[in-house]
Coordinates of C-alpha atoms in Angstrom, one line a residue:
X16 CA 0.0 0.0 0.0
X17 CA 1.6 3.2 -1.2
X18 CA 1.5 6.5 0.8
X19 CA 1.9 10.0 -0.3
X20 CA 5.6 10.7 -0.2
X21 CA 8.1 12.5 -2.3
X22 CA 6.8 13.4 -5.8
X23 CA 3.3 12.3 -6.4
X24 CA 2.2 10.3 -9.5
X25 CA -1.0 12.3 -10.2
X26 CA -2.2 9.8 -12.8
X27 CA -2.7 7.0 -10.2
X28 CA -2.0 6.7 -6.5
X29 CA -1.9 3.0 -5.4
X30 CA -4.0 2.1 -2.4
X31 CA -4.8 -1.4 -3.5
X32 CA -7.3 -0.2 -6.1
X33 CA -7.2 2.5 -8.8
X34 CA -8.8 5.8 -8.3
X35 CA -9.2 9.2 -10.0
X36 CA -8.0 12.7 -9.2
X37 CA -9.1 16.0 -10.5
X38 CA -6.8 18.6 -12.1
X39 CA -7.0 21.8 -14.0
X40 CA -4.5 23.3 -16.4
X41 CA -4.8 27.1 -16.2
X42 CA -7.4 29.7 -15.2
X43 CA -8.5 29.9 -18.8
X44 CA -9.4 26.2 -18.7
X45 CA -11.5 26.3 -15.6
X46 CA -15.2 25.7 -16.3
X47 CA -17.4 28.2 -14.4
X48 CA -19.3 25.5 -12.5
X49 CA -16.2 23.5 -11.4
X50 CA -12.8 24.1 -9.9
X51 CA -9.7 22.3 -10.9
X52 CA -6.0 22.9 -10.2
X53 CA -2.9 23.4 -12.3
X54 CA -0.9 20.2 -12.5
X55 CA 2.3 22.2 -12.6
X56 CA 1.6 24.5 -9.6
X57 CA -0.1 21.7 -7.6
X58 CA 2.7 19.3 -8.3
X59 CA 5.2 21.7 -6.7
X60 CA 2.6 22.6 -4.0
X61 CA 1.7 19.1 -3.0
X62 CA 5.2 17.7 -3.3
X63 CA 5.9 20.0 -0.3
X64 CA 2.6 20.3 1.5
X65 CA 1.3 16.7 1.5
X66 CA 4.5 14.9 2.7
X67 CA 3.6 12.6 5.5
X68 CA -0.2 13.0 5.3
X69 CA -0.5 9.2 5.0
X70 CA -3.8 8.9 3.2
X71 CA -5.5 5.6 4.1
X72 CA -8.4 5.7 1.5
X73 CA -8.5 6.1 -2.3
X74 CA -9.6 9.4 -3.8
X75 CA -11.9 9.4 -6.9
X76 CA -13.2 12.2 -9.0
X77 CA -16.0 10.2 -10.5
X78 CA -18.0 8.2 -7.9
X79 CA -18.0 4.5 -8.8
X80 CA -20.7 3.3 -6.5
X81 CA -23.8 3.4 -8.7
X82 CA -24.1 -0.3 -9.1
X83 CA -24.5 -2.7 -12.0
X84 CA -27.5 -4.5 -13.4
X85 CA -26.9 -7.7 -15.4
X86 CA -29.3 -8.7 -18.2
X87 CA -29.3 -12.1 -19.7
X88 CA -31.6 -15.0 -20.4
X89 CA -32.5 -15.5 -16.8
X90 CA -31.6 -12.2 -15.0
X91 CA -32.8 -8.7 -15.3
X92 CA -36.4 -9.2 -16.6
X93 CA -35.4 -10.2 -20.1
X94 CA -38.2 -12.4 -21.6
X95 CA -36.8 -13.2 -25.0
X96 CA -35.4 -16.5 -26.1
X97 CA -31.6 -16.7 -26.2
X98 CA -29.8 -19.9 -27.2
X99 CA -26.3 -20.9 -26.4
X100 CA -23.8 -19.1 -28.6
X101 CA -26.2 -16.3 -29.7
X102 CA -23.7 -13.7 -28.5
X103 CA -26.3 -11.4 -27.1
X104 CA -24.2 -8.4 -25.9
X105 CA -21.8 -8.4 -28.8
X106 CA -23.0 -4.7 -29.2
X107 CA -25.1 -2.4 -27.0
X108 CA -26.2 1.2 -27.4
X109 CA -28.8 3.6 -25.8
X110 CA -31.6 4.5 -28.2
X111 CA -33.4 7.2 -26.1
X112 CA -36.9 6.9 -24.9
X113 CA -38.3 4.9 -28.0
X114 CA -41.8 4.2 -26.6
X115 CA -42.3 7.5 -24.9
X116 CA -42.8 6.1 -21.4
X117 CA -40.2 8.4 -19.8
X118 CA -37.5 5.7 -19.5
X119 CA -34.4 5.4 -21.7
X120 CA -34.3 2.2 -23.8
X121 CA -31.5 0.0 -25.1
X122 CA -30.6 -1.9 -28.2
X123 CA -28.5 -5.0 -28.0
X124 CA -26.9 -7.1 -30.8
X125 CA -26.9 -10.9 -30.9
X126 CA -24.6 -11.5 -33.9
X127 CA -24.9 -15.3 -33.9
X128 CA -28.7 -15.6 -33.6
X129 CA -29.9 -18.2 -36.1
X130 CA -33.2 -16.7 -37.2
X131 CA -33.3 -17.5 -41.0
X132 CA -30.0 -19.3 -41.0
X133 CA -26.9 -20.0 -39.0
X134 CA -25.3 -16.9 -37.5
X135 CA -27.5 -14.5 -39.4
X136 CA -27.7 -12.3 -36.3
X137 CA -30.4 -10.2 -34.7
X138 CA -31.0 -7.0 -32.7
X139 CA -33.0 -6.8 -29.5
X140 CA -34.8 -3.7 -28.5
X141 CA -35.1 -3.5 -24.7
X142 CA -37.9 -1.4 -23.2
X143 CA -36.6 -0.6 -19.7
X144 CA -38.0 0.0 -16.3
X145 CA -36.6 2.8 -14.1
X146 CA -34.7 0.3 -12.1
X147 CA -32.8 -0.8 -15.2
X148 CA -34.5 -4.1 -15.6
X149 CA -36.3 -5.0 -18.8
X150 CA -40.1 -4.3 -19.0
X151 CA -40.5 -5.7 -22.5
X152 CA -38.5 -6.5 -25.6
X153 CA -38.8 -6.6 -29.4
X154 CA -36.6 -8.5 -31.8
X155 CA -35.3 -7.5 -35.2
X156 CA -34.1 -10.4 -37.3
X157 CA -35.0 -12.3 -40.5
X158 CA -38.1 -13.6 -38.7
X159 CA -39.2 -10.6 -36.6
X160 CA -39.4 -6.8 -36.6
X161 CA -40.6 -6.2 -40.2
X162 CA -37.2 -6.7 -41.9
X163 CA -37.5 -7.2 -45.7
X164 CA -37.6 -11.0 -46.5
X165 CA -34.2 -12.6 -46.8
X166 CA -32.4 -9.3 -46.1
X167 CA -29.8 -11.0 -43.9
X168 CA -27.7 -13.9 -45.1
X169 CA -26.3 -16.9 -43.1
X170 CA -23.1 -15.9 -41.4
X171 CA -23.6 -12.2 -41.9
X172 CA -23.3 -11.4 -38.1
X173 CA -26.0 -8.9 -38.3
X174 CA -26.0 -6.9 -35.1
X175 CA -22.2 -7.1 -34.6
X176 CA -22.2 -3.4 -34.0
X177 CA -24.8 -0.7 -33.3
X178 CA -25.0 3.1 -33.4
X179 CA -27.8 5.4 -32.7
X180 CA -27.9 8.0 -35.5
X181 CA -31.0 9.8 -34.3
X182 CA -33.9 11.4 -36.1
X183 CA -32.4 12.0 -39.6
X184 CA -35.5 13.3 -41.4
X185 CA -37.3 15.2 -38.7
X186 CA -40.3 12.8 -38.4
X187 CA -39.6 12.0 -34.7
X188 CA -38.5 8.5 -35.4
X189 CA -34.8 7.6 -34.6
X190 CA -32.5 5.7 -36.9
X191 CA -30.4 2.8 -35.7
X192 CA -27.3 1.8 -37.6
X193 CA -26.5 -2.0 -37.6
X194 CA -23.3 -3.6 -38.8
X195 CA -23.2 -6.9 -40.7
X196 CA -19.4 -7.3 -41.2
X197 CA -19.7 -10.7 -43.1
X198 CA -22.2 -9.5 -45.7
X199 CA -21.0 -10.7 -49.1
X200 CA -22.3 -7.9 -51.4
X201 CA -19.7 -7.6 -54.1
X202 CA -17.1 -9.6 -52.3
X203 CA -17.0 -12.3 -49.6
X204 CA -17.1 -10.8 -46.1
X205 CA -16.8 -7.3 -47.5
X206 CA -19.4 -6.1 -45.0
X207 CA -22.4 -3.8 -44.8
X208 CA -24.2 -1.4 -42.6
X209 CA -28.0 -1.0 -42.4
X210 CA -29.8 2.2 -41.4
X211 CA -33.2 1.3 -39.8
X212 CA -35.8 3.9 -38.9
X213 CA -37.5 2.5 -35.8
X214 CA -41.1 2.6 -34.7
X215 CA -42.1 3.2 -31.1
X216 CA -42.8 -0.5 -30.9
X217 CA -39.2 -1.4 -31.8
X218 CA -39.9 -2.6 -35.4
X219 CA -38.4 -1.4 -38.6
X220 CA -40.2 1.3 -40.6
X221 CA -37.7 1.8 -43.3
X222 CA -34.3 0.4 -44.4
X223 CA -31.2 1.7 -46.2
X224 CA -28.2 -0.5 -46.9
X225 CA -24.7 0.7 -47.3
X226 CA -22.4 -1.8 -49.0
X227 CA -20.7 -2.7 -52.3
X228 CA -24.2 -3.2 -53.8
X229 CA -24.8 0.6 -53.6
X230 CA -24.9 3.8 -51.5
X231 CA -21.1 3.6 -50.9
X232 CA -18.9 5.9 -53.0
X233 CA -15.8 3.7 -52.6
X234 CA -15.5 0.0 -53.0
X235 CA -14.8 -2.8 -50.4
X236 CA -12.6 -5.8 -50.9
X237 CA -12.8 -9.4 -49.9
X238 CA -12.6 -9.8 -46.1
X239 CA -12.6 -6.1 -45.2
X240 CA -15.4 -6.7 -42.7
X241 CA -16.8 -3.2 -43.1
X242 CA -19.2 -2.7 -40.2
X243 CA -17.3 -4.6 -37.6
X244 CA -16.7 -1.4 -35.8
X245 CA -19.0 1.6 -35.7
X246 CA -19.9 4.9 -34.0
X247 CA -22.1 7.9 -34.6
X248 CA -19.9 11.0 -34.7
X249 CA -22.4 13.8 -35.1
X250 CA -21.8 16.6 -37.6
X251 CA -18.0 16.8 -37.6
X252 CA -17.6 19.4 -40.3
X253 CA -20.6 21.6 -39.7
X254 CA -22.2 21.0 -43.1
X255 CA -25.5 19.9 -41.7
X256 CA -24.9 16.3 -42.5
X257 CA -24.0 14.0 -39.7
X258 CA -21.1 11.5 -39.9
X259 CA -21.1 7.8 -39.2
X260 CA -17.8 6.2 -38.4
X261 CA -17.5 2.7 -39.8
X262 CA -14.4 0.5 -39.3
X263 CA -13.2 -2.1 -41.7
X264 CA -10.6 -3.6 -39.4
X265 CA -9.5 -6.4 -41.6
X266 CA -8.8 -4.2 -44.6
X267 CA -5.2 -4.5 -45.9
X268 CA -4.2 -0.9 -46.2
X269 CA -0.4 -0.9 -45.8
X270 CA -0.3 -4.6 -44.8
X271 CA -2.5 -7.5 -43.8
X272 CA -5.4 -6.7 -41.6
X273 CA -4.0 -3.3 -40.6
X274 CA -7.5 -1.8 -40.9
X275 CA -9.3 1.3 -42.2
X276 CA -11.8 3.8 -41.0
X277 CA -14.6 5.2 -43.1
X278 CA -16.2 8.6 -42.3
X279 CA -19.7 8.6 -44.0
X280 CA -21.6 11.8 -44.3
X281 CA -25.3 10.9 -44.3
X282 CA -28.1 12.7 -46.1
X283 CA -31.5 12.9 -44.5
X284 CA -32.7 9.9 -46.5
X285 CA -29.8 7.8 -45.2
X286 CA -27.8 7.8 -48.4
X287 CA -24.1 8.5 -48.2
X288 CA -23.4 12.0 -49.5
X289 CA -19.6 11.8 -49.0
X290 CA -17.1 9.3 -47.9
X291 CA -13.7 10.0 -46.4
X292 CA -11.2 7.3 -45.4
X293 CA -8.5 7.1 -42.7
X294 CA -5.8 4.4 -42.8
X295 CA -2.1 4.0 -42.8
X296 CA -0.9 6.7 -45.2
X297 CA -4.5 7.7 -46.0
X298 CA -6.5 10.8 -44.8
X299 CA -3.5 12.5 -43.3
X300 CA -2.7 9.7 -40.8
X301 CA 1.0 9.3 -40.4
X302 CA 1.1 6.4 -37.9
X303 CA 2.4 3.0 -38.9
X304 CA 0.5 -0.2 -37.9
X305 CA 1.7 -3.8 -37.7
X306 CA 0.0 -6.6 -39.6
X307 CA -3.2 -7.6 -37.7
X308 CA -3.4 -4.5 -35.5
X309 CA -7.0 -4.0 -36.9
X310 CA -7.3 -0.3 -36.8
X311 CA -10.9 0.7 -36.0
X312 CA -11.2 -2.3 -33.7
X313 CA -14.8 -2.9 -32.9
X314 CA -15.7 0.8 -32.3
X315 CA -14.9 4.3 -33.2
X316 CA -16.2 7.3 -31.2
X317 CA -16.3 11.1 -31.3
X318 CA -14.6 12.3 -28.2
X319 CA -15.3 16.0 -28.4
X320 CA -12.7 18.7 -28.9
X321 CA -9.7 17.3 -27.1
X322 CA -7.0 19.8 -28.1
X323 CA -9.1 22.9 -28.0
X324 CA -8.8 23.8 -31.7
X325 CA -12.6 23.9 -32.3
X326 CA -12.8 20.6 -34.2
X327 CA -14.2 17.4 -32.8
X328 CA -11.6 14.6 -32.4
X329 CA -12.0 10.9 -32.6
X330 CA -10.8 7.7 -31.0
X331 CA -10.3 4.4 -32.8
X332 CA -8.9 1.1 -31.4
X333 CA -6.1 -1.2 -32.5
X334 CA -6.9 -4.0 -30.1
X335 CA -4.4 -6.4 -31.6
X336 CA -1.5 -4.0 -31.0
X337 CA 1.6 -5.7 -29.5
X338 CA 3.2 -2.9 -27.5
X339 CA 4.6 -4.6 -24.4
X340 CA 3.5 -8.1 -25.5
X341 CA 1.2 -9.9 -28.0
X342 CA -2.4 -8.6 -28.3
X343 CA -2.2 -6.3 -25.3
X344 CA -4.0 -3.7 -27.4
X345 CA -4.1 0.1 -27.9
X346 CA -6.2 2.9 -29.3
X347 CA -5.5 6.2 -31.0
X348 CA -6.7 9.7 -30.4
X349 CA -7.1 11.3 -33.9
X350 CA -6.9 15.1 -34.1
X351 CA -8.9 16.3 -37.1
X352 CA -9.1 19.6 -39.0
X353 CA -12.3 21.0 -40.4
X354 CA -11.9 19.0 -43.6
X355 CA -11.8 15.8 -41.5
X356 CA -8.2 15.0 -42.3
X357 CA -6.0 13.8 -39.5
X358 CA -3.5 16.5 -38.5
X359 CA -2.0 14.6 -35.5
X360 CA -2.5 11.5 -33.4
X361 CA -1.7 10.1 -29.9
X362 CA -1.3 6.5 -29.3
X363 CA -2.3 5.1 -25.9
X364 CA -0.9 1.6 -25.2
X365 CA 1.2 -0.3 -22.7
X366 CA 4.2 1.7 -23.9
X367 CA 2.8 5.1 -24.9
X368 CA 0.4 7.8 -23.9
X369 CA 0.7 7.8 -20.1
X370 CA -1.4 4.7 -19.4
X371 CA -0.4 3.1 -16.1
X372 CA -2.4 -0.1 -16.6
X373 CA -0.8 -2.5 -16.4
X374 CA -1.9 -4.4 -19.5
X375 CA -1.2 -8.1 -20.0
X376 CA -0.7 -10.3 -23.0
X377 CA -4.0 -10.9 -24.8
X378 CA -6.0 -8.3 -22.9
X379 CA -7.3 -6.7 -26.2
X380 CA -7.3 -3.2 -24.7
X381 CA -9.0 -0.9 -27.1
X382 CA -11.4 -3.4 -28.6
X383 CA -14.3 -1.1 -27.7
X384 CA -14.6 2.6 -26.9
X385 CA -17.3 4.9 -25.6
X386 CA -17.3 8.7 -25.2
X387 CA -17.9 9.9 -21.6
X388 CA -18.0 13.6 -22.1
X389 CA -16.0 15.5 -19.5
X390 CA -16.5 13.4 -16.4
X391 CA -13.9 15.2 -14.3
X392 CA -14.9 18.7 -15.4
X393 CA -11.4 19.8 -16.5
X394 CA -12.5 21.0 -19.9
X395 CA -11.1 17.9 -21.8
X396 CA -13.3 15.0 -22.9
X397 CA -12.8 11.6 -21.5
X398 CA -13.2 8.0 -22.8
X399 CA -14.1 4.5 -21.7
X400 CA -12.0 1.6 -23.1
X401 CA -12.8 -2.1 -23.1
X402 CA -10.2 -4.6 -21.9
X403 CA -12.3 -7.7 -22.4
X404 CA -9.8 -10.5 -21.9
X405 CA -8.3 -9.1 -18.7
X406 CA -7.7 -11.8 -16.2
X407 CA -8.4 -9.7 -13.1
X408 CA -9.9 -12.1 -10.5
X409 CA -10.6 -14.8 -13.0
X410 CA -9.3 -15.8 -16.4
X411 CA -10.9 -13.6 -19.2
X412 CA -13.4 -12.1 -16.8
X413 CA -12.7 -8.7 -18.5
X414 CA -12.5 -5.1 -17.4
X415 CA -12.8 -1.6 -18.7
X416 CA -10.9 1.7 -18.1
X417 CA -12.3 5.1 -17.6
X418 CA -9.6 7.5 -18.9
X419 CA -9.4 11.2 -18.3
X420 CA -7.4 12.8 -21.1
X421 CA -5.1 15.8 -21.4
X422 CA -5.3 18.3 -24.3
X423 CA -2.5 16.4 -25.9
X424 CA -4.5 13.2 -25.9
X425 CA -2.5 11.4 -23.2
X426 CA -3.9 9.9 -20.1
X427 CA -4.3 12.2 -17.1
X428 CA -6.0 9.8 -14.7
X429 CA -7.5 6.3 -15.0
X430 CA -9.8 3.9 -13.3
X431 CA -10.1 0.2 -14.0
X432 CA -13.6 -1.2 -13.5
X433 CA -13.6 -4.9 -12.8
X434 CA -15.2 -7.6 -10.6
X435 CA -13.1 -6.6 -7.6
X436 CA -13.9 -3.0 -7.3
X437 CA -17.5 -2.3 -8.6
X438 CA -20.6 -3.3 -6.6
X439 CA -22.8 -5.8 -8.3
X440 CA -20.2 -6.7 -11.0
X441 CA -19.8 -10.4 -10.1
X442 CA -18.2 -11.5 -13.3
X443 CA -17.5 -15.2 -13.9
X444 CA -14.4 -16.4 -15.7
X445 CA -14.7 -16.1 -19.5
X446 CA -17.4 -13.4 -19.3
X447 CA -15.3 -11.0 -21.4
X448 CA -16.8 -7.9 -19.7
X449 CA -16.0 -4.9 -22.0
X450 CA -16.4 -6.7 -25.3
X451 CA -19.0 -4.0 -26.2
X452 CA -19.8 -0.6 -24.8
X453 CA -22.3 2.1 -25.5
X454 CA -23.6 5.2 -23.7
X455 CA -27.2 4.8 -22.5
X456 CA -27.5 8.2 -20.7
X457 CA -29.0 9.4 -17.5
X458 CA -31.4 6.7 -16.6
X459 CA -31.9 7.9 -13.0
X460 CA -32.6 11.6 -13.8
X461 CA -30.0 12.7 -11.3
X462 CA -27.1 13.5 -13.6
X463 CA -25.5 10.1 -13.4
X464 CA -24.2 8.3 -16.4
X465 CA -25.3 4.7 -17.4
X466 CA -23.1 2.7 -19.7
X467 CA -24.2 -0.5 -21.4
X468 CA -21.3 -3.1 -21.4
X469 CA -21.3 -6.4 -23.2
X470 CA -20.4 -9.6 -21.4
X471 CA -21.5 -13.2 -21.2
X472 CA -19.3 -14.4 -24.0
X473 CA -18.7 -17.7 -22.3
X474 CA -22.1 -17.9 -20.5
X475 CA -25.0 -19.3 -22.5
X476 CA -26.5 -16.8 -24.9
X477 CA -24.7 -13.7 -23.7
X478 CA -25.3 -10.8 -21.4
X479 CA -25.0 -7.1 -20.9
X480 CA -24.4 -5.0 -17.8
X481 CA -25.9 -1.5 -17.2
X482 CA -23.4 0.2 -15.0
X483 CA -24.1 3.6 -13.4
X484 CA -21.3 6.0 -12.6
X485 CA -22.9 7.9 -9.7
X486 CA -23.1 11.6 -10.2
X487 CA -22.9 12.0 -6.4
X488 CA -22.1 15.6 -6.8
X489 CA -18.6 15.5 -5.6
X490 CA -17.1 18.9 -6.3
X491 CA -20.1 20.8 -7.5
X492 CA -19.6 24.6 -7.6
X493 CA -17.0 27.3 -7.3
X494 CA -18.0 30.4 -5.4
X495 CA -16.7 34.0 -4.8
X496 CA -14.6 33.9 -7.9
X497 CA -12.4 35.5 -9.0
X498 CA -10.9 36.0 -5.6
X499 CA -9.5 39.4 -4.5
X500 CA -5.9 40.2 -5.7
X501 CA -3.1 39.8 -3.2
X502 CA 0.5 41.0 -2.9
X503 CA 1.8 38.2 -5.2
X504 CA -1.0 37.6 -7.7
X505 CA -3.5 39.9 -9.4
X506 CA -5.7 36.8 -9.8
X507 CA -5.7 36.2 -6.1
X508 CA -5.3 32.9 -4.2
X509 CA -6.8 29.9 -5.9
X510 CA -8.6 27.1 -4.0
X511 CA -8.6 23.5 -5.3
X512 CA -9.9 20.1 -4.3
X513 CA -8.6 16.6 -5.2
X514 CA -11.0 13.7 -4.7
X515 CA -14.8 13.7 -4.1
X516 CA -17.3 14.0 -1.3
X517 CA -17.8 10.3 -1.1
X518 CA -18.3 9.3 2.6
X519 CA -17.1 5.8 1.7
X520 CA -13.9 7.2 0.2
X521 CA -13.6 9.5 3.2
X522 CA -10.8 11.7 2.1
X523 CA -10.5 14.9 0.0
X524 CA -7.4 17.0 -0.4
X525 CA -7.8 20.7 0.0
X526 CA -5.2 23.0 -1.5
X527 CA -4.6 26.7 -2.2
X528 CA -1.8 28.2 -4.3
X529 CA -0.8 31.8 -5.4
X530 CA -0.4 32.7 -1.7
X531 CA 2.2 35.0 -0.2
X532 CA 5.3 33.1 0.8
X533 CA 6.5 32.9 4.4
X534 CA 3.1 33.4 5.9
X535 CA 0.3 31.3 7.4
X536 CA -3.0 30.1 6.0
X537 CA -6.0 28.4 7.5
X538 CA -8.7 26.2 5.9
X539 CA -12.3 26.6 7.1
X540 CA -15.7 25.6 6.0
X541 CA -19.3 26.6 6.4
X542 CA -22.9 26.0 5.2
X543 CA -24.2 27.9 2.2
X544 CA -22.7 31.0 0.7
X545 CA -22.8 34.5 2.3
X546 CA -20.1 36.4 0.2
X547 CA -19.4 39.2 2.6
X548 CA -16.5 41.7 2.2
X549 CA -14.1 41.0 5.1
X550 CA -10.4 42.2 5.4
X551 CA -8.9 42.5 1.9
X552 CA -11.2 39.9 0.4
X553 CA -14.6 38.1 0.5
X554 CA -15.7 35.7 3.2
X555 CA -17.6 33.2 1.3
X556 CA -19.0 30.3 3.4
X557 CA -22.1 30.9 5.5
X558 CA -22.4 30.3 9.3
X559 CA -21.7 28.3 11.2
X560 CA -18.1 28.4 10.4
X561 CA -15.6 25.7 11.4
X562 CA -11.8 26.2 11.3
X563 CA -9.8 23.2 10.2
X564 CA -6.8 23.5 12.5
X565 CA -3.9 23.8 12.5
X566 CA -2.9 26.9 10.5
X567 CA -0.3 25.9 7.9
X568 CA 2.9 27.7 6.7
X569 CA 2.8 28.8 3.0
X570 CA 6.6 28.1 2.8
X571 CA 8.7 29.1 -0.2
X572 CA 6.2 27.9 -2.8
X573 CA 3.2 30.0 -1.7
X574 CA 0.9 27.1 -1.2
X575 CA -0.8 24.9 1.4
X576 CA -2.6 21.6 1.4
X577 CA -4.3 19.2 3.8
X578 CA -6.5 16.1 3.9
X579 CA -10.1 16.4 5.2
X580 CA -12.0 13.4 6.3
X581 CA -15.8 14.0 6.2
X582 CA -16.4 11.2 8.6
X583 CA -14.6 13.1 11.3
X584 CA -17.5 15.5 11.5
X585 CA -20.2 13.0 10.9
X586 CA -21.2 14.4 7.6
X587 CA -23.9 12.5 5.7
X588 CA -24.7 11.9 2.1
X589 CA -26.6 14.8 0.6
X590 CA -25.1 17.4 2.8
X591 CA -23.0 20.2 1.3
X592 CA -20.2 22.4 2.8
X593 CA -18.3 25.3 1.3
X594 CA -14.5 25.3 1.8
X595 CA -12.3 28.4 1.7
X596 CA -8.8 29.5 2.8
X597 CA -7.9 32.5 5.0
X598 CA -4.3 33.7 4.8
X599 CA -2.0 36.5 6.1
X600 CA -0.8 39.1 3.6
X601 CA 1.1 41.9 5.4
X602 CA 2.7 43.1 2.2
X603 CA -0.7 44.0 0.7
X604 CA -1.4 46.5 3.5
X605 CA -5.0 47.2 4.5
X606 CA -6.3 44.5 6.9
X607 CA -3.2 42.4 6.0
X608 CA -5.3 39.3 5.5
X609 CA -7.3 37.9 2.6
X610 CA -9.3 34.9 1.3
X611 CA -9.1 32.6 -1.6
X612 CA -12.1 31.8 -3.7
X613 CA -14.2 28.8 -2.4
X614 CA -15.4 25.4 -3.5
X615 CA -18.7 23.8 -2.5
X616 CA -18.6 20.0 -2.0
X617 CA -21.8 17.9 -2.0
X618 CA -21.2 14.7 0.0
X619 CA -22.4 11.4 -1.1
X620 CA -22.3 7.8 0.0

């Protein structure tokens, strides 16, 4: 069990399980609703101020106590028929509130369902209850859901991937994209993608097919497996036509099975208005793959604007990458320009990009990806990454990573979610948790995020988990900002928090920098916000006020830090407190004391 000593590895502090920390890069990067701290200034600050604090509990910036609901043939309310080997859970994606009952619904692929022929595949539409169990289901296959007769062939693996495209033509009916990577249009296993407009009952209202047979400007070759990876990207170039990212991971661009990514601009009727390709030496990409890296993996996703240049950036997997050992896996952050050409990239693997891991041989890290938005509120989007053959706890039980990124696309912090550290995630060996991932949304209506995660590869017909990352508030609001200027900084003294308000975690780190050197400072807290002018600054927390003794020397770096344990005061989930720092500043004159800005923390379980 490591303790805080010497220089701190801010990416991951080992306390027997991974956890997250919150950072911020500069004042310009601070969101108005959230406070973060400069890695550079806090690194020097905490290297001095936190020596010997001896934290005994992990800190986490995204609460991981929301729980998990498994759905399979016998668990979670599912009433459909699954047979051994159906591979239910090969893909999963949220589809919004399809039936209008106020609860978000889910689509799940079963790529080896045998309706109409061996391994034709199917898609299940799951109508959900508020508790994340299944209320009802509908099936889309050769035999159900109003598919055109004989649309799907034997061995097509229809449902291998899924992406919600949304309402393309403004009629209120969403479109679901479905991959069939072994479709034989024009060439064996060239692949295809279907666009289905869905009815509220979960059946198909209309169909558009994208393949060698039509509606694809370029051509596909034998074995490309177009549609084996997929993700809806939104309108990347601002032309009013959304993009669908489709991977052909077995394409031979640059070498055998090195893979290729297609960016398809979709017209309102589902036809492809424009196609752009990204591969080794194509589309501005300058990276070099090895044979069988399978660029595009099983998913591609739009992350958001990672590097702050105003253009949405992408992530795409190479899950057979051999950095550090065979098939450990990797993924790439792709920086795009407005023409959707790649202008830079960052690889994240066992050897590159700041990932701590560790990864092991055969983990297949990067097989699946899901965008998380900005879960640590530092202004940079984050990503979930599947690691589905991870042996944590049991062989091939699987895991997934939640990665917070820097503007350069490297890993800032990471959390591994597995059977050992997430309530309700009792994964058996061979479950391959993380083999599919998709964002479902806020199913609780409380700001939490639910992800659908595929599993059950070795368990009967397959399974999914709906896992909720609790939005337990954690660090919620910054107040009395900007703070009053002091003798060393026109921007005043800046308050920061590392960790969350989790009562279970029971440790947050309070810190303030840009303080006068050689003086003393004192943390205190109160209830609510009063914002009253006092001394040279503004007293922010409301009464009753509680000093967090002792006062601390600001030293030569002009900063202080300390650990606060909410259990020490009997704080309960749902309570909030506002934290601030008082400090001496004789050189400023006047009252010769001042205040930092303040951070409100909402405590949770």
